[in-house]
Coordinates of C-alpha atoms in Angstrom, one line a residue:
Chain A
X147 CA 0.0 0.0 0.0
X148 CA 1.4 3.4 -0.9
X149 CA 1.7 5.9 1.8
X150 CA -0.8 8.2 0.2
X151 CA -3.4 5.4 0.0
X152 CA -2.7 4.6 3.7
X153 CA -3.2 8.2 4.7
X154 CA -6.4 8.3 2.8
X155 CA -7.8 5.2 4.3
X156 CA -7.0 6.4 7.7
X157 CA -9.1 9.5 7.3
X158 CA -12.1 7.5 6.2
X159 CA -13.4 6.7 9.7
X160 CA -13.5 10.2 11.1
X161 CA -14.8 11.5 7.8
X162 CA -17.7 9.0 7.9
X163 CA -18.6 10.0 11.5
X164 CA -18.4 13.7 10.5
X165 CA -20.7 13.1 7.7
X166 CA -23.1 11.1 9.7
X167 CA -23.4 14.0 12.2
X168 CA -23.9 16.6 9.5
X169 CA -27.2 17.9 8.6
X170 CA -28.7 16.3 11.7
X171 CA -30.0 19.1 14.0
X172 CA -30.3 17.8 17.5
X173 CA -32.6 19.0 20.2
X174 CA -31.4 22.1 22.1
X175 CA -33.6 23.1 25.0
X176 CA -33.9 26.8 26.2
X177 CA -36.2 28.7 28.4
X178 CA -37.4 32.3 27.7
X179 CA -38.6 34.3 30.6
X180 CA -40.7 37.5 29.9
X181 CA -40.0 39.5 33.1
X182 CA -42.9 42.0 32.3
X183 CA -45.3 39.1 32.4
X184 CA -44.4 37.8 35.8
X185 CA -46.9 38.7 38.5
X186 CA -45.0 37.1 41.4
X187 CA -47.7 34.7 42.3
X188 CA -45.1 32.1 43.2
X189 CA -46.9 29.1 41.7
X190 CA -43.7 28.0 40.0
X191 CA -41.8 27.9 43.2
X192 CA -44.4 25.8 44.8
X193 CA -44.7 23.4 41.8
X194 CA -41.0 23.1 41.5
X195 CA -40.5 22.1 45.1
X196 CA -43.3 19.5 44.9
X197 CA -42.3 18.1 41.6
X198 CA -38.6 17.7 42.6
X199 CA -38.9 16.9 46.3
X200 CA -37.2 20.0 47.7
X201 CA -38.2 20.8 51.3
X202 CA -41.0 23.4 51.2
X203 CA -40.3 25.4 54.2
X204 CA -36.5 25.8 53.8
X205 CA -35.2 28.8 52.0
X206 CA -33.7 26.9 49.2
X207 CA -35.2 26.2 45.9
X208 CA -34.3 25.1 42.3
X209 CA -36.3 28.1 41.1
X210 CA -37.1 31.2 43.0
X211 CA -38.5 34.6 42.3
X212 CA -36.7 37.8 43.1
X213 CA -38.8 40.9 43.7
X214 CA -37.0 44.2 43.0
X215 CA -38.1 47.7 43.8
X216 CA -35.9 50.4 42.5
X217 CA -35.5 54.2 42.7
X218 CA -33.5 55.1 39.6
X219 CA -31.3 58.0 39.7
X220 CA -28.3 59.4 37.8
X221 CA -25.5 58.6 38.2
X222 CA -26.6 55.0 38.2
X223 CA -24.5 54.1 41.2
X224 CA -26.9 56.1 43.3
X225 CA -29.8 54.0 42.3
X226 CA -31.6 52.4 45.4
X227 CA -32.7 48.8 45.1
X228 CA -34.6 46.8 47.5
X229 CA -34.6 43.0 46.8
X230 CA -36.8 40.4 48.4
X231 CA -36.6 36.7 47.4
X232 CA -39.3 34.1 47.4
X233 CA -37.8 30.7 47.9
X234 CA -40.3 28.9 50.2
X235 CA -43.9 28.2 49.5
X236 CA -44.7 31.4 51.6
X237 CA -45.2 34.3 49.3
X238 CA -43.7 37.5 50.7
X239 CA -44.9 39.7 47.8
X240 CA -48.5 39.7 48.8
X241 CA -48.1 41.7 52.1
X242 CA -44.9 43.5 51.0
X243 CA -44.5 47.2 51.6
X244 CA -42.1 48.2 48.9
X245 CA -39.8 51.1 49.5
X246 CA -39.5 52.4 46.0
X247 CA -42.0 52.8 43.2
X248 CA -40.9 50.7 40.3
X249 CA -41.6 47.0 41.1
X250 CA -41.0 44.0 39.1
X251 CA -40.4 40.3 39.6
X252 CA -37.6 38.2 38.1
X253 CA -38.0 34.4 38.1
X254 CA -34.7 32.7 38.3
X255 CA -33.4 29.3 37.9
X256 CA -30.3 27.4 36.9
X257 CA -29.1 28.9 33.7
X258 CA -28.1 25.6 32.2
X259 CA -24.9 27.3 30.9
X260 CA -23.4 25.9 27.8
X261 CA -20.0 26.5 29.4
X262 CA -20.9 25.7 33.1
X263 CA -18.5 26.6 35.9
X264 CA -20.1 23.9 38.0
X265 CA -19.3 21.3 35.6
X266 CA -15.7 22.6 35.2
X267 CA -15.0 22.5 38.9
X268 CA -16.7 19.2 40.0
X269 CA -13.8 17.2 41.2
X270 CA -15.6 13.9 40.7
X271 CA -17.3 14.6 37.3
X272 CA -20.7 14.3 39.0
X273 CA -22.0 17.1 36.8
X274 CA -22.4 16.6 33.0
X275 CA -24.2 17.9 30.0
X276 CA -26.9 15.9 28.2
X277 CA -27.0 15.9 24.5
X278 CA -29.8 18.4 24.7
X279 CA -27.6 20.8 26.6
X280 CA -29.1 20.4 30.0
X281 CA -26.7 20.3 32.9
X282 CA -27.5 17.3 35.3
X283 CA -26.0 16.2 38.6
X284 CA -25.3 12.5 39.1
X285 CA -26.3 12.3 42.7
X286 CA -24.6 8.9 43.3
X287 CA -21.3 10.4 42.4
X288 CA -21.6 13.8 44.0
X289 CA -19.7 13.9 47.3
X290 CA -21.3 17.1 48.5
X291 CA -18.0 19.1 48.5
X292 CA -19.9 22.3 47.5
X293 CA -17.3 23.5 44.9
X294 CA -20.2 24.0 42.5
X295 CA -22.1 26.0 45.0
X296 CA -19.3 28.5 45.2
X297 CA -18.5 28.4 41.5
X298 CA -22.1 29.1 40.3
X299 CA -22.4 32.8 39.5
X300 CA -26.1 32.5 39.8
X301 CA -26.5 30.9 43.1
X302 CA -28.6 28.2 41.5
X303 CA -27.1 25.2 43.1
X304 CA -27.5 24.2 46.7
X305 CA -27.1 21.3 49.0
X306 CA -30.1 19.3 49.4
X307 CA -30.7 18.9 53.2
X308 CA -32.1 15.4 53.0
X309 CA -30.1 13.9 50.3
X310 CA -26.9 15.6 51.4
X311 CA -25.8 16.1 47.8
X312 CA -25.9 19.1 45.6
X313 CA -29.0 19.8 43.8
X314 CA -30.2 22.1 41.0
X315 CA -32.8 22.7 38.4
X316 CA -32.7 20.1 35.7
X317 CA -35.3 21.8 33.4
X318 CA -37.4 18.9 34.9
X319 CA -35.5 16.4 32.7
X320 CA -37.7 13.6 33.6
X321 CA -40.6 15.6 32.3
X322 CA -39.3 17.2 29.2
X323 CA -37.9 13.9 27.9
X324 CA -41.4 12.5 27.9
X325 CA -42.7 15.6 26.1
X326 CA -44.2 17.3 29.0
X327 CA -43.4 20.9 30.0
X328 CA -41.3 21.7 33.1
X329 CA -43.4 22.1 36.2
X330 CA -42.8 25.7 36.5
X331 CA -43.8 26.4 32.9
X332 CA -47.0 24.4 33.3
X333 CA -48.4 26.2 36.2
X334 CA -47.3 29.7 35.1
X335 CA -50.6 31.5 34.8
X336 CA -49.5 34.4 32.5
X337 CA -47.1 32.5 30.2
X338 CA -44.0 34.4 31.5
X339 CA -42.0 31.4 31.2
X340 CA -41.7 29.6 27.9
X341 CA -39.8 26.4 27.3
X342 CA -38.9 24.6 24.1
X343 CA -36.4 23.4 21.6
X344 CA -34.6 26.3 19.8
X345 CA -33.7 24.2 16.8
X346 CA -37.4 23.6 16.1
X347 CA -38.6 26.5 14.0
X348 CA -42.2 26.1 15.1
X349 CA -41.5 26.3 18.7
X350 CA -42.4 29.3 20.7
X351 CA -39.0 29.9 22.2
X352 CA -37.6 30.0 18.6
X353 CA -40.1 32.6 17.7
X354 CA -39.5 34.7 20.8
X355 CA -35.7 34.6 20.4
X356 CA -36.1 35.7 16.9
X357 CA -38.5 38.5 17.5
X358 CA -37.5 40.1 20.7
X359 CA -34.5 41.6 22.3
X360 CA -33.3 39.1 24.9
X361 CA -30.8 39.4 27.6
X362 CA -29.0 36.8 29.7
X363 CA -27.9 37.1 33.3
X364 CA -24.2 38.0 33.9
X365 CA -22.9 37.7 30.3
X366 CA -19.5 38.8 31.5
X367 CA -19.0 35.5 33.2
X368 CA -18.9 33.8 29.8
X369 CA -21.3 31.0 30.8
X370 CA -23.5 31.2 27.8
X371 CA -26.8 30.5 29.6
X372 CA -29.8 28.7 28.1
X373 CA -32.2 30.9 30.0
X374 CA -33.1 34.1 28.2
X375 CA -34.9 37.1 29.6
X376 CA -37.2 39.5 27.8
X377 CA -37.7 43.0 29.2
X378 CA -35.1 42.5 31.8
X379 CA -33.7 45.5 33.6
X380 CA -30.1 44.5 33.6
X381 CA -29.0 47.7 35.5
X382 CA -30.8 46.4 38.7
X383 CA -31.0 42.7 38.3
X384 CA -27.8 40.8 38.8
Chain B
X276 CA 15.3 12.7 4.8
X277 CA 13.6 15.7 6.4
X278 CA 10.6 15.2 4.2
X279 CA 10.4 11.6 5.0
X280 CA 10.4 12.2 8.7
X281 CA 7.8 14.9 8.4
X282 CA 5.5 12.6 6.4
X283 CA 5.9 9.8 9.0
X284 CA 5.1 12.4 11.6
X285 CA 2.0 13.4 9.9
X286 CA 1.0 9.9 9.3
X287 CA 1.3 8.9 12.9
X288 CA -0.5 12.0 14.0
X289 CA -3.3 11.1 11.7
X290 CA -3.6 7.6 13.0
X291 CA -3.6 8.7 16.6
X292 CA -6.1 11.4 15.8
X293 CA -8.3 8.9 13.9
X294 CA -8.2 6.4 16.8
X295 CA -9.0 9.0 19.4
X296 CA -11.8 10.5 17.3
X297 CA -13.5 7.2 16.6
X298 CA -13.1 6.1 20.2
X299 CA -14.6 9.4 21.5
X300 CA -17.4 9.8 18.9
X301 CA -18.1 6.2 18.0
X302 CA -17.4 3.5 20.5
X303 CA -16.9 5.3 23.9
X304 CA -19.2 3.8 26.5
X305 CA -21.2 7.0 26.9
X306 CA -22.0 7.1 23.2
X307 CA -22.9 3.4 23.2
X308 CA -25.0 4.0 26.3
X309 CA -26.9 6.9 24.8
X310 CA -27.6 5.0 21.8
X311 CA -26.9 7.5 19.1
X312 CA -29.3 6.5 16.3
X313 CA -26.7 5.9 13.5
X314 CA -24.3 4.0 15.8
X315 CA -25.8 0.6 15.2
X316 CA -25.2 0.8 11.5
X317 CA -21.6 1.7 11.7
X318 CA -20.2 0.0 14.8
X319 CA -19.8 -3.7 14.1
X320 CA -21.2 -5.9 16.8
X321 CA -17.7 -7.2 17.6
X322 CA -16.8 -3.9 19.2
X323 CA -19.8 -4.0 21.6
X324 CA -18.6 -7.5 22.6
X325 CA -15.0 -6.3 23.4
X326 CA -14.1 -7.2 27.1
X327 CA -13.7 -3.5 28.1
X328 CA -16.8 -2.4 26.5
X329 CA -18.8 -5.3 28.0
X330 CA -17.3 -4.7 31.5
X331 CA -18.4 -1.0 31.3
X332 CA -21.8 -2.0 30.2
X333 CA -22.0 -4.6 33.0
X334 CA -20.7 -2.0 35.5
X335 CA -23.5 0.3 34.6
X336 CA -26.1 -2.3 34.9
X337 CA -24.9 -3.5 38.3
X338 CA -24.7 0.1 39.5
X339 CA -21.0 0.3 40.0
X340 CA -20.9 3.0 37.4
X341 CA -24.1 4.9 38.0
X342 CA -26.5 5.2 35.1
X343 CA -26.9 8.9 34.8
X344 CA -29.6 9.2 32.3
X345 CA -31.7 6.3 33.4
X346 CA -31.9 7.6 36.9
X347 CA -33.0 11.0 35.9
X348 CA -35.5 9.6 33.5
X349 CA -37.1 7.1 35.8
X350 CA -38.4 9.8 38.1
X351 CA -42.2 10.2 37.8
X352 CA -43.8 13.3 36.6
X353 CA -46.0 14.4 39.4
X354 CA -47.7 17.4 37.8
X355 CA -50.2 16.3 35.1
X356 CA -51.1 18.4 32.0
X357 CA -54.6 19.8 31.7
X358 CA -55.5 17.1 29.2
X359 CA -55.1 14.4 31.9
X360 CA -57.5 16.2 34.2
X361 CA -59.8 16.6 31.3
X362 CA -60.0 12.8 30.7
X363 CA -62.2 12.6 33.8
X364 CA -63.4 16.2 34.2
X365 CA -64.2 17.1 30.6
X366 CA -66.8 19.7 31.5
X367 CA -64.4 21.8 33.5
X368 CA -61.7 21.6 30.8
X369 CA -64.2 22.6 28.1
X370 CA -65.3 25.4 30.4
X371 CA -61.9 26.8 31.1
X372 CA -60.5 26.6 27.6
X373 CA -63.0 29.1 26.3
X374 CA -62.8 31.3 29.4
X375 CA -60.4 34.1 30.6
X376 CA -58.6 31.5 32.7
X377 CA -57.7 29.5 29.5
X378 CA -54.0 30.1 30.2
X379 CA -54.1 28.5 33.6
X380 CA -53.3 24.9 34.5
X381 CA -55.8 23.0 36.7
X382 CA -53.0 22.4 39.1
X383 CA -52.2 26.1 39.7
X384 CA -55.3 26.2 41.7
X385 CA -55.8 22.6 42.7
X386 CA -52.4 21.6 43.5
X387 CA -50.5 18.6 42.4
X388 CA -52.7 15.9 40.9
X389 CA -50.5 12.9 41.0
X390 CA -52.2 11.2 43.8
X391 CA -55.6 12.2 42.8
X392 CA -55.3 10.8 39.3
X393 CA -54.7 7.4 40.9
X394 CA -57.1 7.5 43.8
X395 CA -59.9 9.7 42.3
X396 CA -61.2 10.8 45.7
X397 CA -62.3 14.2 46.8
X398 CA -59.7 14.5 49.7
X399 CA -56.8 13.8 47.5
X400 CA -57.1 17.0 45.7
X401 CA -57.1 20.6 47.1
X402 CA -60.2 22.8 46.4
X403 CA -59.4 26.2 47.9
X404 CA -62.4 28.4 47.9
X405 CA -60.9 31.1 50.0
X406 CA -60.4 34.8 48.8
X407 CA -56.6 34.3 49.3
X408 CA -56.5 31.6 46.7
X409 CA -57.7 34.1 44.1
X410 CA -55.8 37.0 45.6
X411 CA -52.6 35.1 45.2
X412 CA -52.8 36.1 41.6
X413 CA -55.4 38.9 41.5
X414 CA -54.5 41.2 44.3
X415 CA -53.3 44.6 43.2
X416 CA -49.8 44.4 44.7
X417 CA -47.2 46.5 42.9
X418 CA -45.6 45.1 39.8
X419 CA -48.6 43.2 38.5
X420 CA -49.1 44.7 35.0
X421 CA -49.7 41.5 33.2
X422 CA -53.1 40.6 35.0
X423 CA -56.3 42.3 35.8
X424 CA -56.2 43.0 39.4
X425 CA -58.7 43.9 42.1
X426 CA -58.1 45.4 45.5
X427 CA -59.3 44.2 48.9
X428 CA -62.4 46.5 48.5
X429 CA -63.8 44.3 45.6
X430 CA -66.8 43.0 47.6
X431 CA -65.0 42.3 50.8
X432 CA -66.0 39.5 53.0
X433 CA -67.7 37.5 50.2
X434 CA -65.9 34.5 48.7
X435 CA -64.9 35.0 45.0
X436 CA -66.5 31.9 44.0
X437 CA -69.9 33.0 45.2
X438 CA -70.1 35.5 42.3
X439 CA -67.3 34.3 39.8
X440 CA -67.2 30.7 38.5
X441 CA -63.5 29.8 39.1
X442 CA -63.5 28.0 35.7
X443 CA -65.1 30.8 33.8
X444 CA -64.5 33.9 35.9
X445 CA -66.4 36.4 33.8
X446 CA -69.8 34.5 33.9
X447 CA -70.7 36.4 37.1
X448 CA -73.8 34.9 38.9
X449 CA -74.7 38.0 40.8
X450 CA -76.6 41.2 40.2
X451 CA -76.9 44.5 41.9
X452 CA -80.3 43.6 43.2
X453 CA -79.8 40.4 44.9

């Protein structure tokens, strides 16, 4: 066999697998949150806790709502912000006396980063990406060292007090893989949360991402989140 | 001489690269486990029978190597979609679909329906007729632009469901005279 032929034949296998993966658009999940539609009713937090067995009375949750009231002024550094978090089944917003006039609610959850700090720092490789881009925790491998808790710029991961391992939003992976919506999206009364496959041209998230100006949280961290926000006030929300 | 060495170098690099590539993308255990659709046609059966591949697969099955995806997938969905409730409560589903509450899930108000769908008893589901239940969404707290709100002075002391049908809220069974 000539050397040239040999080299050619060596390249066949990689070439084949490349070809096989071409033109095949996989599923890529994303969530789009319209902040202006959120009314702070807290149904998503309750649903998430029940669906995923997170203790209801403890101030930890896979998804939570941050209520902001702001008094804007110039220069921006003088802007006053009051922030209240709902992460139990108790809704603090109903009886809230806000200090400032502008009030809005921001639902938050794990951003399912495409370049996730928690995956990078995990010493036992317990965190991994699925082929749809969701970041999952392998609870058998997790040793509860909390590196990921410190690494996460969004504060989205926490130690589950009963399971003693880290836990975080999985986009309700057990639901979406059966074609159901995540629990928070299902119960949201105003449709502030939308979930779907961005590679599917008929999906609502595809349309929203095409039509609106979206923002992500902390873009400067280089995490490339899969959770997008519409009408987000990025000067106040962090 | 130089040229020959270079060619050999490139050749070896190519082989190493090809082997690594085909391992990572074709026969590595995670790929085999995930079952990429086209894998069956390309990977010969012999590779799946190789001792190392077999060991890993066996390890996964016995639980030495945890089966990431299966574990996540085996969890039960507790919240049901509206259609599931509608199988037994068709009249309520029909009512709500054409009403102003069409965007609501049954379980936003009634709580999780996993147990109820199995037991089908009245006590396994929450029916909250209190004013607070409606006010959790409709009270005019600040920052609620996306919903029609009412304040506490909207017929205080009377339960909302006396006048409004929860599943069709704008059909109001009440008039100024009564």
